[in-house]
mmCIF file of C-alpha atoms and ligand atoms in Angstrom:
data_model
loop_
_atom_site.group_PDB
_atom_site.id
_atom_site.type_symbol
_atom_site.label_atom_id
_atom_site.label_comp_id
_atom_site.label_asym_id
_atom_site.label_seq_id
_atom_site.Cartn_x
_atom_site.Cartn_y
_atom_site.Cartn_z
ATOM 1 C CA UNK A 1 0.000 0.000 0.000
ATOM 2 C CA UNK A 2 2.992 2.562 0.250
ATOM 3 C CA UNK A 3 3.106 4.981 -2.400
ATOM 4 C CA UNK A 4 7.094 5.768 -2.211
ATOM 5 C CA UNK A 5 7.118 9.478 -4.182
ATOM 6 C CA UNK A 6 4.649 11.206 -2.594
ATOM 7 C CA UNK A 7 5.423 12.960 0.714
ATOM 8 C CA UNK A 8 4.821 12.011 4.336
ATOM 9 C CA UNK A 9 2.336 14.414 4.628
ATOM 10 C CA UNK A 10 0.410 13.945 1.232
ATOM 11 C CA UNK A 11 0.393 10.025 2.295
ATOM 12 C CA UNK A 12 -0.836 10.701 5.578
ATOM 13 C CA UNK A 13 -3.350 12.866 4.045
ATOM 14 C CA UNK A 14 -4.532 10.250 1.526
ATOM 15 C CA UNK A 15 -5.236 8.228 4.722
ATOM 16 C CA UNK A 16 -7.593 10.121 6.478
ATOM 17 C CA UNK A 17 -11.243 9.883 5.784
ATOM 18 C CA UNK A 18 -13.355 12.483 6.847
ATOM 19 C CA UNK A 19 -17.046 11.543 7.761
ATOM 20 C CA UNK A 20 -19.280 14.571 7.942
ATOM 21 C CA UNK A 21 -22.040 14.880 10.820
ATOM 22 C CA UNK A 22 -20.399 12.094 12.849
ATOM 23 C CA UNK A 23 -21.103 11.889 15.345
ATOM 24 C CA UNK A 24 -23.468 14.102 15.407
ATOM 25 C CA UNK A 25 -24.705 17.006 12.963
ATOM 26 C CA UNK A 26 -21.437 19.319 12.427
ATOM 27 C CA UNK A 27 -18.759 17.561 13.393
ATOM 28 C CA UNK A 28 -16.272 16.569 10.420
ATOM 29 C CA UNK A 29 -15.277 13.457 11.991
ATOM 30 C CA UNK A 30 -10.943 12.682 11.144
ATOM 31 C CA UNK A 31 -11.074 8.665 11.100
ATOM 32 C CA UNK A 32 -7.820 7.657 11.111
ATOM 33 C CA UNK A 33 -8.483 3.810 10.611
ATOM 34 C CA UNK A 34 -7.243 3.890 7.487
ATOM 35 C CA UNK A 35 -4.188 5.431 8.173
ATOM 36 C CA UNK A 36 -3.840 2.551 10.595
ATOM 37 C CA UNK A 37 -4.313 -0.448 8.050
ATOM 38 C CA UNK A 38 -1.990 0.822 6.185
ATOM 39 C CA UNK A 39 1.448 -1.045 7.982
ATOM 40 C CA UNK A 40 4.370 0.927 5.924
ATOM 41 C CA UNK A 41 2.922 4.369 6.688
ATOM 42 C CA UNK A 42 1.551 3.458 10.211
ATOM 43 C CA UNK A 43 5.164 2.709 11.037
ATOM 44 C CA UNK A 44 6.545 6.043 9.462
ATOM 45 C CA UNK A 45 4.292 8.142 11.463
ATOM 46 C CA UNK A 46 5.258 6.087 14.518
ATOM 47 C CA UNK A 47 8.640 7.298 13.470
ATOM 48 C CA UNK A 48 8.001 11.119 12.513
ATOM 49 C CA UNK A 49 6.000 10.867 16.185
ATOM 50 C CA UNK A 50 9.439 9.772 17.620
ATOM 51 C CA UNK A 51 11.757 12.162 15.588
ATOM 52 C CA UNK A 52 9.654 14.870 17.315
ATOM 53 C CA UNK A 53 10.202 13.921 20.521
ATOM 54 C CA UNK A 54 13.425 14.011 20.702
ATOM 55 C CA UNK A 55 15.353 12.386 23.106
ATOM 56 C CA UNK A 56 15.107 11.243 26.810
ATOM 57 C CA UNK A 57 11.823 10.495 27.241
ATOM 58 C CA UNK A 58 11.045 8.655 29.896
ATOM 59 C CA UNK A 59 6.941 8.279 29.284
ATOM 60 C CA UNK A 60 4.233 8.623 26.941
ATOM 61 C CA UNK A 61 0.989 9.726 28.194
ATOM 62 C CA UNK A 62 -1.786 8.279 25.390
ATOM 63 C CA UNK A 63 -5.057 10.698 25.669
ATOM 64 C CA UNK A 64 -8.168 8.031 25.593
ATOM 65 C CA UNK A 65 -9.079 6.447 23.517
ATOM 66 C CA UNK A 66 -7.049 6.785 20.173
ATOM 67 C CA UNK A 67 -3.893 8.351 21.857
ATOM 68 C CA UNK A 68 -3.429 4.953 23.510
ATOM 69 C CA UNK A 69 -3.278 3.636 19.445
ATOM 70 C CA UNK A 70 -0.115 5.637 18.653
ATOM 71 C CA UNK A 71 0.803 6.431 21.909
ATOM 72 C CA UNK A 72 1.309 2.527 22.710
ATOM 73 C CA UNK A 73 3.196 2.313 19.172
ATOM 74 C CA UNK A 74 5.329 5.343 20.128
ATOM 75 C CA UNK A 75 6.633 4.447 23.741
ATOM 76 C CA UNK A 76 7.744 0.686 21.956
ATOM 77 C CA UNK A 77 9.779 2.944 19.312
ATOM 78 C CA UNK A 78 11.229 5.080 22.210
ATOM 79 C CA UNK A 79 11.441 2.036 24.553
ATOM 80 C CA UNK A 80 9.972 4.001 27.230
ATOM 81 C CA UNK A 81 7.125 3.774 29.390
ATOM 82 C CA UNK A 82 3.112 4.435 28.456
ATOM 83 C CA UNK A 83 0.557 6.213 30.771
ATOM 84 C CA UNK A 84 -3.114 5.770 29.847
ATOM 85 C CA UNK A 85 -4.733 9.231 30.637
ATOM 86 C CA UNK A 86 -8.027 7.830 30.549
ATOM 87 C CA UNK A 87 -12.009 9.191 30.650
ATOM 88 C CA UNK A 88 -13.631 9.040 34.847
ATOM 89 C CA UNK A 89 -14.100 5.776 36.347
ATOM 90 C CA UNK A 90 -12.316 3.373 33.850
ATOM 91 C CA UNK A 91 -8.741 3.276 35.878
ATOM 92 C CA UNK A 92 -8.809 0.397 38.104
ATOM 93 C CA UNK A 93 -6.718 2.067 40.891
ATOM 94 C CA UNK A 94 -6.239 5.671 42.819
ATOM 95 C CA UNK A 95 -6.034 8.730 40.639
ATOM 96 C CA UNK A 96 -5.287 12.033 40.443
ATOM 97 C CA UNK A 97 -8.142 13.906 38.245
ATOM 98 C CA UNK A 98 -8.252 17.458 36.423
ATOM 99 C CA UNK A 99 -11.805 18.451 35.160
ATOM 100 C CA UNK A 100 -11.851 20.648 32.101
ATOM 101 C CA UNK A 101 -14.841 22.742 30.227
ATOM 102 C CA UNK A 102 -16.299 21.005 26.932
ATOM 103 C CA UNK A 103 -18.750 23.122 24.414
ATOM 104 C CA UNK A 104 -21.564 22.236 26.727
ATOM 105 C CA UNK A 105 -20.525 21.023 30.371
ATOM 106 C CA UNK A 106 -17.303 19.672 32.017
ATOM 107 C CA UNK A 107 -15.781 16.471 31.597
ATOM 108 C CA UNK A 108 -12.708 15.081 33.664
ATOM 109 C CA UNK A 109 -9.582 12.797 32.854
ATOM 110 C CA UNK A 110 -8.015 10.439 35.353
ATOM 111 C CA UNK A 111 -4.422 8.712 35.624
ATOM 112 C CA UNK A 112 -3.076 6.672 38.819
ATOM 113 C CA UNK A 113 -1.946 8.651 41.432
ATOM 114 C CA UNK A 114 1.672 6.679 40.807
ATOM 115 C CA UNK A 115 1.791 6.495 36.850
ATOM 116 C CA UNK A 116 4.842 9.664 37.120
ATOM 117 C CA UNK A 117 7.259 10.588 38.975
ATOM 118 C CA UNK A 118 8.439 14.251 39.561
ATOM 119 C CA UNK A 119 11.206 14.840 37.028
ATOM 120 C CA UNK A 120 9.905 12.607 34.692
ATOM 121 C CA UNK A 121 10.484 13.895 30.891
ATOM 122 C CA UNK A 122 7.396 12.957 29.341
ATOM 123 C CA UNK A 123 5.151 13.535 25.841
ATOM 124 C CA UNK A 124 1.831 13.627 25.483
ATOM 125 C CA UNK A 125 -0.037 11.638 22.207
ATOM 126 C CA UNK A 126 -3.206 12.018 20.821
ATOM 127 C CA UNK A 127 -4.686 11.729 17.134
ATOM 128 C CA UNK A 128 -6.103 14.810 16.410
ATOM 129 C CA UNK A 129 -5.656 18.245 18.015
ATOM 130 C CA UNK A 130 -9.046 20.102 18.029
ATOM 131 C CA UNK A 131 -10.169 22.934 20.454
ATOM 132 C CA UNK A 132 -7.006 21.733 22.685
ATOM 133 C CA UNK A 133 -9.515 21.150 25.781
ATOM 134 C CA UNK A 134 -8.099 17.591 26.361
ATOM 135 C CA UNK A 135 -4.451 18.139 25.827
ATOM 136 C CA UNK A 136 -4.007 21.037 28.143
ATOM 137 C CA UNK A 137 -6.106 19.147 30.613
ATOM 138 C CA UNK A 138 -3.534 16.478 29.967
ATOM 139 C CA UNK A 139 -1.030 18.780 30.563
ATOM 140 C CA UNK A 140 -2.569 20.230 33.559
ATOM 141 C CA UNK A 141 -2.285 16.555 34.758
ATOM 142 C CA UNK A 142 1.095 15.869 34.130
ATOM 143 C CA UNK A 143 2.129 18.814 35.449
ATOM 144 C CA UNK A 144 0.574 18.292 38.601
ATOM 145 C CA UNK A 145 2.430 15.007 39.314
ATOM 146 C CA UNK A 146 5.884 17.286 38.705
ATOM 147 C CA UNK A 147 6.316 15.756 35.172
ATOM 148 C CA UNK A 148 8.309 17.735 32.402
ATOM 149 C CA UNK A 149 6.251 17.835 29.642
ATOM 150 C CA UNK A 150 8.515 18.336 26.696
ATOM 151 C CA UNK A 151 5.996 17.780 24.321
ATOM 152 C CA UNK A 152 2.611 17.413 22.614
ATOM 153 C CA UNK A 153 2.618 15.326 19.593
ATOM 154 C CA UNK A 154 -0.628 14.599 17.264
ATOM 155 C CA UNK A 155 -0.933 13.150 14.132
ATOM 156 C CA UNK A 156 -3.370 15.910 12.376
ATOM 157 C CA UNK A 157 -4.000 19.310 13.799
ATOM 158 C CA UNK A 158 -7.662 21.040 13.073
ATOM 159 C CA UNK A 159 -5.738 24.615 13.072
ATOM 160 C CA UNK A 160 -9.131 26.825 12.392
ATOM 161 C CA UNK A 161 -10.078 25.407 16.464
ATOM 162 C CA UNK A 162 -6.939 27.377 17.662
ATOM 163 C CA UNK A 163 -5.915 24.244 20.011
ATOM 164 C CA UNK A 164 -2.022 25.312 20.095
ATOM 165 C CA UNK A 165 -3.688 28.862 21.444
ATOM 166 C CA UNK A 166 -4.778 26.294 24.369
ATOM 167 C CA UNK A 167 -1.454 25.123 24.810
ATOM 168 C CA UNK A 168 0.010 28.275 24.446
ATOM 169 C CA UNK A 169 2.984 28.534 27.663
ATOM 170 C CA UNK A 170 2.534 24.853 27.569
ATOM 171 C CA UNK A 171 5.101 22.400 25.599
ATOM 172 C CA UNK A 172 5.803 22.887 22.124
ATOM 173 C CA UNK A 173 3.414 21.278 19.856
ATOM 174 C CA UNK A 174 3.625 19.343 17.229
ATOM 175 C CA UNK A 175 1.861 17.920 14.604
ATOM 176 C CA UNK A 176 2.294 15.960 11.367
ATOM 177 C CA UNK A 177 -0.177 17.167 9.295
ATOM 178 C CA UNK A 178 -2.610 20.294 9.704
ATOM 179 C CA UNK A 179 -6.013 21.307 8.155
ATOM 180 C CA UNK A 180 -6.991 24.902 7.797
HETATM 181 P P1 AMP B 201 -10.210 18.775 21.664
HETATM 182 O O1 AMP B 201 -10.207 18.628 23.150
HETATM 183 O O2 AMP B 201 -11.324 19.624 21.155
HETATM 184 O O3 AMP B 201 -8.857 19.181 21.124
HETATM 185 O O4 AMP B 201 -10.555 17.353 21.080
HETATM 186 C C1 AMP B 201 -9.596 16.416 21.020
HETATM 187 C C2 AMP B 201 -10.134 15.028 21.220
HETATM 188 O O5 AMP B 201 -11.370 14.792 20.553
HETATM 189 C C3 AMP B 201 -9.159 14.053 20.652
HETATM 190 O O6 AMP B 201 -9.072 12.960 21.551
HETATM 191 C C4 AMP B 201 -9.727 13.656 19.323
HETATM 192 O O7 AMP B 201 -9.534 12.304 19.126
HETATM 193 C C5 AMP B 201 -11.181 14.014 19.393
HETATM 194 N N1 AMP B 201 -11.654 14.819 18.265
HETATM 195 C C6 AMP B 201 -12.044 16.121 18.312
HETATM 196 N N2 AMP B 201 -12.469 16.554 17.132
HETATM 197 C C7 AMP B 201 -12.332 15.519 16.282
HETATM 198 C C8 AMP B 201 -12.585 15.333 14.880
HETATM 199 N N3 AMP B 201 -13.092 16.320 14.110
HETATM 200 N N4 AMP B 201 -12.327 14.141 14.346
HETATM 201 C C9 AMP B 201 -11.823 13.135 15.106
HETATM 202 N N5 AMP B 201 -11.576 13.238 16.415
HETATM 203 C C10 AMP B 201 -11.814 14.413 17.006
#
């Protein structure tokens, strides 16, 4: 399935299908499953993830649910650690919790109280970078346990939501491919 020519980010491009009004009326859903059957380019993302984390990193933190996709794929690369930063109720053990404003309401995000230690040089992963409410929640969180966030990686950026505004005095962020 590799198309050898073309560029990363034209590839990756060609591998995300957007669904309109999922899931519900206005939202231009980013599915990223194809991206993900196809093995060559799944692994060069992986890569380009890992290239832009530099080095020293000590722990991924994989937003749920498809942060813990290439989150999981990325700590294996790095050979580092992988902290599920996961939705209320769904971690088995004690947590530490930072609530965060959505369109309409809050919503909160959980990780166990032990899952970093201060000093800890750690990334955060998630697919797509929207409004930026969940990633500088994440933050938030990993900040709190005295982590050094050195980065937040995504695979596609939505830059007309402004989420690296959210992040702005945060870590740098990246992201492999952007939509304006
Ligand atoms: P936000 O907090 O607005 O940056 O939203 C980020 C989270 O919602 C990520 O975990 C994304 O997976 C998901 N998300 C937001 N908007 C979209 C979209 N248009 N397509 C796919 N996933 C999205």
């Amino acid at each position: 399935m590799a198309s050898p020519g073309l560029a990363l980010t034209d590839r990756i491009r060609a591998r995300i299908r957007e669904i309109p009004d999922f899931p519900r009326p206005g939202i231009n859903f980013m599915d990223i499953t194809p991206l993900l059957a196809d093995g060559e380019l799944f692994g060069e993302v992986i890569d380009a993830l890992a290239a832009a984390a530099g080095p020293d990193i000590d722990l991924v933190v994989g937003i749920e649910s498809r942060g813990f996709i290439f989150g999981a794929a990325l700590a294996y690369r790095l050979r580092c650690g992988f902290v599920p930063v996961r939705k209320p109720g769904k971690l088995p053990f004690r947590t530490h919790r930072v609530d965060y404003t959505l369109e309409y309401g809050t919503d909160g995000l959980e990780a166990h109280e032990d899952a970093i230690a201060p000093g800890m040089r750690v990334v955060l992963v998630d697919d797509v970078l929207a409004t930026g409410g969940t990633a500088a929640a994440t933050a938030q969180l990993v900040t709190r346990f005295g982590g050094e966030l050195v980065a937040a990686l995504f695979v596609l950026e939505l830059g007309f939501l402004r989420g690296r505004e959210r992040l702005a005095g945060g870590p740098p962020v990246h992201s492999l491919i952007r939509y304006d």
